[in-house]
Coordinates of N, CA and C in Angstrom, one line a residue:
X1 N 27.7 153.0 20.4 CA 28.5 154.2 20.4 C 30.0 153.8 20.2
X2 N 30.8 152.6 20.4 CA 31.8 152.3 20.4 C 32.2 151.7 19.0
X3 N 31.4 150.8 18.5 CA 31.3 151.5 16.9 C 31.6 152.9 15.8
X4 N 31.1 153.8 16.5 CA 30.9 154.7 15.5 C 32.4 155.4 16.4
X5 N 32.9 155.8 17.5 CA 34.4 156.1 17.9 C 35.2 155.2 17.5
X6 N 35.4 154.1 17.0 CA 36.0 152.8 16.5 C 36.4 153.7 15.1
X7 N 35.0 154.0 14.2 CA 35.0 154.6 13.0 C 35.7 155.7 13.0
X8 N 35.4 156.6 13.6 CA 35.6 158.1 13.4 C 37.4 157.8 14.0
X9 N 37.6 157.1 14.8 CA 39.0 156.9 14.4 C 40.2 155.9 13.4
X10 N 39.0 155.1 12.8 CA 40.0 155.1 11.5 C 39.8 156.2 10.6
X11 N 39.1 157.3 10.7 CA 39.4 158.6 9.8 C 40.3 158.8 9.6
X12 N 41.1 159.2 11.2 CA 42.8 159.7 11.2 C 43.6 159.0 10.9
X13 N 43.3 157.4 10.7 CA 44.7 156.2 11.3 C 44.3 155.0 9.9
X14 N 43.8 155.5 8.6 CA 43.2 154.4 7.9 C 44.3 153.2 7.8
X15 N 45.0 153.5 8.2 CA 46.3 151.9 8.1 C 45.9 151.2 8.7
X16 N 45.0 151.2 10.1 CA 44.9 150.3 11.0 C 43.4 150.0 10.1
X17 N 43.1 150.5 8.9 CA 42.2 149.3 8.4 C 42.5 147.9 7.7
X18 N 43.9 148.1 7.6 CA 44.4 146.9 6.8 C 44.7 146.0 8.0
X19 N 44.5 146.1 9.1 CA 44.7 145.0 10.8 C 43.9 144.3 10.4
X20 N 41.9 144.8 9.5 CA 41.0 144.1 9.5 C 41.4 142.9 8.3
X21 N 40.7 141.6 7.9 CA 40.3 140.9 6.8 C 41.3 140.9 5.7
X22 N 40.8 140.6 4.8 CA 42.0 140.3 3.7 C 42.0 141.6 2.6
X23 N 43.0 141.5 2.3 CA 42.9 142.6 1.1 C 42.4 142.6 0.2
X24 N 41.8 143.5 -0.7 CA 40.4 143.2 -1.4 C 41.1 143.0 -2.4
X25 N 40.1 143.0 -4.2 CA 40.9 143.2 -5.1 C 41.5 144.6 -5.3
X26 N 42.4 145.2 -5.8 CA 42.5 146.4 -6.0 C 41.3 147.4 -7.0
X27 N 41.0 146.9 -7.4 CA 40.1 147.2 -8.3 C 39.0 148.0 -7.8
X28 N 38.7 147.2 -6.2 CA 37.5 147.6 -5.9 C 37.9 148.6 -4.6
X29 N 39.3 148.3 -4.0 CA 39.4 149.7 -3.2 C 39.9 151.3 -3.9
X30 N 40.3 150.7 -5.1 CA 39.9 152.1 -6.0 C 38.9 152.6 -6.5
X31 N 37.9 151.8 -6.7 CA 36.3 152.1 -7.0 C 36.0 153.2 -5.6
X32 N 36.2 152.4 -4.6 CA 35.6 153.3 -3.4 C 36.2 153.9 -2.9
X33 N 37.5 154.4 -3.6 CA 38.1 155.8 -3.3 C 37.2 156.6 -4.3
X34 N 37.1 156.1 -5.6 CA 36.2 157.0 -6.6 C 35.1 157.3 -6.2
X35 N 34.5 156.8 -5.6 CA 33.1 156.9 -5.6 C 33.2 158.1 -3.9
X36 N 34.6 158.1 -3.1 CA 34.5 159.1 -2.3 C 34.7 160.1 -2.9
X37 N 36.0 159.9 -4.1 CA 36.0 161.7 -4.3 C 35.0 162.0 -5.3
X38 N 33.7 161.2 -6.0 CA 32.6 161.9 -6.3 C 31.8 162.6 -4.8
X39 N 32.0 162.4 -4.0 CA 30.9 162.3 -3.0 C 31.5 163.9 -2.3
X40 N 33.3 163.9 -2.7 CA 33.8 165.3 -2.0 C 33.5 166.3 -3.1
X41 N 33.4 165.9 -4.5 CA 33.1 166.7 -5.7 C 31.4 167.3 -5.7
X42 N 30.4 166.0 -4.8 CA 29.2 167.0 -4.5 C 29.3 168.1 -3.7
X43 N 29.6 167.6 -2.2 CA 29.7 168.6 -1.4 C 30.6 169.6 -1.8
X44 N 31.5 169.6 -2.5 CA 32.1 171.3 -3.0 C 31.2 171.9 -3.7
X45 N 30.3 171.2 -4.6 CA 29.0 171.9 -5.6 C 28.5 172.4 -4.7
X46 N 28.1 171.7 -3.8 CA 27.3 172.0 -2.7 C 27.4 173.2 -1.6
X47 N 28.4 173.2 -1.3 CA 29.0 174.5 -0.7 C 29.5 175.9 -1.6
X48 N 29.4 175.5 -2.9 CA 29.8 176.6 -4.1 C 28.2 177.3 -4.2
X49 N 27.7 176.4 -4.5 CA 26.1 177.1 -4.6 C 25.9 177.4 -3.5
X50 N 25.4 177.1 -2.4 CA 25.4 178.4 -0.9 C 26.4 179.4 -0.7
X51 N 27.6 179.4 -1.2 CA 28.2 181.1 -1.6 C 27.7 181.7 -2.7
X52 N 27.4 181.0 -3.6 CA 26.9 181.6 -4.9 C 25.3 182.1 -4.9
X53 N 24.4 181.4 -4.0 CA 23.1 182.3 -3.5 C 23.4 183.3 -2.6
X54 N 24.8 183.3 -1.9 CA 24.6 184.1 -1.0 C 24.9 185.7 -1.4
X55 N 26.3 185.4 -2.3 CA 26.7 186.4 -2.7 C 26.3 186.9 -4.3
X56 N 25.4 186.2 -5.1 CA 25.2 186.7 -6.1 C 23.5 186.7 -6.7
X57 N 23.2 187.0 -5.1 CA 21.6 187.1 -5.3 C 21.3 188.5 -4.3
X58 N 21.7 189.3 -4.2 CA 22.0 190.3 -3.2 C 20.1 191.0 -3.1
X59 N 19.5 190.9 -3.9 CA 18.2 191.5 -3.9 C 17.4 190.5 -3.5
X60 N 17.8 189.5 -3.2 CA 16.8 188.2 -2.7 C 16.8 189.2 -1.1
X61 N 15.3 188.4 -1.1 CA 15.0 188.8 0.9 C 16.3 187.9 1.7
X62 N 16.2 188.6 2.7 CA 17.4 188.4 3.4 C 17.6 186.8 3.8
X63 N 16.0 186.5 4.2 CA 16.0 185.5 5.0 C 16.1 184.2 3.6
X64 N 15.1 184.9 2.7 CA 15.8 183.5 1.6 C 17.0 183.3 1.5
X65 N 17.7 184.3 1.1 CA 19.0 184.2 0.5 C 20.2 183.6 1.7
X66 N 19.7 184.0 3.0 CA 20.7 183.0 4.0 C 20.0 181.6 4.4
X67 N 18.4 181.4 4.3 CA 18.1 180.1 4.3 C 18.4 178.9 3.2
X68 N 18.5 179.7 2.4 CA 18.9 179.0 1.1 C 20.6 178.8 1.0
X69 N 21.1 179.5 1.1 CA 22.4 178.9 1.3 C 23.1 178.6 2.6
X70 N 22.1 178.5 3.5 CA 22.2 178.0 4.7 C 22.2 176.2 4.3
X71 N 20.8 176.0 3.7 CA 20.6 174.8 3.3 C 21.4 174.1 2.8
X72 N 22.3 175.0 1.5 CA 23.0 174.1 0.8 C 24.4 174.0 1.3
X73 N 24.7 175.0 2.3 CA 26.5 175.2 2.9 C 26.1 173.3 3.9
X74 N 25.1 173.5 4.6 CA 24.7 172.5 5.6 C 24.9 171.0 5.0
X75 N 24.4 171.1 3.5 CA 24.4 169.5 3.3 C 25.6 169.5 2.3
X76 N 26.5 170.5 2.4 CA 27.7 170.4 1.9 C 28.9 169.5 2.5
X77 N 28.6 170.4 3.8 CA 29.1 169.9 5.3 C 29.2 168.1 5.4
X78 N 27.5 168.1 6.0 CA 27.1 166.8 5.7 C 27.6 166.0 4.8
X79 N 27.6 166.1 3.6 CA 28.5 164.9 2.3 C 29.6 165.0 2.6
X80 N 30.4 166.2 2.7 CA 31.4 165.5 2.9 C 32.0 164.8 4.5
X81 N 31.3 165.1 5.3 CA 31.9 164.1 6.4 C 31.3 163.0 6.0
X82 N 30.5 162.7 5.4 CA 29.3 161.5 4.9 C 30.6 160.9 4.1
X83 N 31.3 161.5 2.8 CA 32.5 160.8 2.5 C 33.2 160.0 3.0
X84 N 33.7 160.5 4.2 CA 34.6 159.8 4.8 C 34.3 158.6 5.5
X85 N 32.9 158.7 6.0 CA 32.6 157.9 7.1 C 32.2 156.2 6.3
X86 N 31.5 156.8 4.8 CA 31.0 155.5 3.5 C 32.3 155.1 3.7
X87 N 33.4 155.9 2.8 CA 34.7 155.4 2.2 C 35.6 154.2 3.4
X88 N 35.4 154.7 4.9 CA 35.6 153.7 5.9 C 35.0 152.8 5.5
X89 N 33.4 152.5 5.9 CA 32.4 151.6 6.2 C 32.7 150.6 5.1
X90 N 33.1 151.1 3.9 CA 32.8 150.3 2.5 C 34.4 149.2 2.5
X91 N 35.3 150.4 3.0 CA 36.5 149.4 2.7 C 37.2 148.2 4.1
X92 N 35.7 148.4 4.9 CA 36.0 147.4 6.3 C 35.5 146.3 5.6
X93 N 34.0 146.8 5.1 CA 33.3 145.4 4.5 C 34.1 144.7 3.7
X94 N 34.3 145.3 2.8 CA 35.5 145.0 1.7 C 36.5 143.8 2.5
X95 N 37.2 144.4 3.2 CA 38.4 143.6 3.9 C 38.0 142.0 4.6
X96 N 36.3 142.4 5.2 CA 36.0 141.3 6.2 C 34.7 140.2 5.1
X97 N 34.9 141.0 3.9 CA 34.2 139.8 3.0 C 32.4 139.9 3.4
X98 N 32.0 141.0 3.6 CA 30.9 141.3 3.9 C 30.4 142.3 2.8
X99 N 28.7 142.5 3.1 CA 27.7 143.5 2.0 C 28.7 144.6 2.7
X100 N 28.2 145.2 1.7 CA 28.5 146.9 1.3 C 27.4 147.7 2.3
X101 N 27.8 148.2 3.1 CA 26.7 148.9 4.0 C 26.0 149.5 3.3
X102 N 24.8 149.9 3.9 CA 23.3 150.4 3.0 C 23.5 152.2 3.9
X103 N 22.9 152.8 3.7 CA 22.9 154.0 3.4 C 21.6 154.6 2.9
X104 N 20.9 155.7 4.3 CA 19.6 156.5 3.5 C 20.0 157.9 3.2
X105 N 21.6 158.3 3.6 CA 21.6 159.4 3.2 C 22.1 160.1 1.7
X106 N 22.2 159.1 0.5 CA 21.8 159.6 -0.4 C 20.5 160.0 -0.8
X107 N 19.7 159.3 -0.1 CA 18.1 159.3 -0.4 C 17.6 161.1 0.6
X108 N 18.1 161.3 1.5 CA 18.1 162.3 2.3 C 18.9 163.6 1.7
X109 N 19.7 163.4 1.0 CA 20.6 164.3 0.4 C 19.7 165.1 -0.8
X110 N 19.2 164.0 -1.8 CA 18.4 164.0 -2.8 C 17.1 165.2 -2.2
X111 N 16.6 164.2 -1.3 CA 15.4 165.1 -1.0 C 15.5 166.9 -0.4
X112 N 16.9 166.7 0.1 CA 17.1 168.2 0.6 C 17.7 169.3 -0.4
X113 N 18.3 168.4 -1.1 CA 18.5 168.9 -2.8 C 17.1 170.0 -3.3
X114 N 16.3 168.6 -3.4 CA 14.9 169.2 -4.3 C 14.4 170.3 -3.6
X115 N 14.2 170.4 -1.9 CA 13.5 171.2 -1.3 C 14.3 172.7 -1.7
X116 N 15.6 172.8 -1.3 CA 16.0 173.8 -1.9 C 15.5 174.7 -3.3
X117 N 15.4 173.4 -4.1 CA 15.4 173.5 -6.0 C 14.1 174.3 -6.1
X118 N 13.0 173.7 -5.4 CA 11.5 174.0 -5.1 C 11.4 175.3 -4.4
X119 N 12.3 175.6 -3.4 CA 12.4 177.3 -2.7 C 12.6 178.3 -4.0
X120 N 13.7 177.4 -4.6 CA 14.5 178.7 -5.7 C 13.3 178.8 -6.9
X121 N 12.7 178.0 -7.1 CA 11.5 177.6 -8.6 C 10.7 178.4 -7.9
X122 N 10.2 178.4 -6.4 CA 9.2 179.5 -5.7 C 9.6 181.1 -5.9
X123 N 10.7 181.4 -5.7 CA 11.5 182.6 -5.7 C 11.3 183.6 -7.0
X124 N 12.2 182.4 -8.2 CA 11.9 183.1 -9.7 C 10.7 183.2 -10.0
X125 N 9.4 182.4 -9.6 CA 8.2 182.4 -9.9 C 7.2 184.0 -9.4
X126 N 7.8 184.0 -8.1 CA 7.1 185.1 -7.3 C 7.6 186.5 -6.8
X127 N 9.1 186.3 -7.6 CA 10.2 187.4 -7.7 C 11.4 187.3 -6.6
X128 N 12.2 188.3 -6.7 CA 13.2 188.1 -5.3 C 12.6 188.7 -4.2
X129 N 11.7 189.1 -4.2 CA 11.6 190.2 -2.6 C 10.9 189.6 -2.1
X130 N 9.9 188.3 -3.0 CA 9.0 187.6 -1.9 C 7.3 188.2 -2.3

């Protein structure tokens, strides 16, 4: 547990990451800023389509249309605190000359993607009302 409050406060304070290990190349702590603001550029897709089922599907059943963009506001959420928490983890390793932490929540992201994808492919197939 004192790990992960360790983490969640270099969120606010990222200068005290540079206390850790040596400076990386630059090269690569710009990579993993890139690779966070792809990860903030999902989650806004992500939260754009749960307003955009919510508000531009008005004849869907009720419960689809707030399950479904329930779904996708939730793992919008999720990525992007998931951004911040990689973009930490990657640029400690970085500093202390260590792997690149591993990670199953792209693999979890992906699959909550699909289930969505699969609701909505149920929806058009069988109409809005269900």
């Amino acid at each position: 547990m004192s790990n992960f409050v360790q983490s969640l406060r270099l969120w606010f304070a990222p200068e005290r990451i540079r206390e850790e290990g040596d400076t990386p190349d630059y090269r690569f702590s710009l990579a993993n800023e890139r690779t966070f603001l792809a990860w903030l550029r999902t989650a806004l897709a992500l939260i754009g389509g749960g307003f955009a089922v919510d508000q531009f599907l008005p004849d869907l059943r009720w419960a689809w249309r707030i399950g479904l963009a329930l779904a996708l506001l939730v793992a919008g959420v999720l990525c992007s605190l998931r951004a911040v928490n990689h973009w930490v983890r990657c640029e400690r390793a970085m500093r202390r000359g260590e792997d690149l932490p591993t990670s199953r929540f792209p693999a979890l992201l992906g699959l909550a993607v699909a289930v969505v994808a699969l609701a909505m492919v149920v929806v058009v197939l069988f109409g809005w009302e269900g």
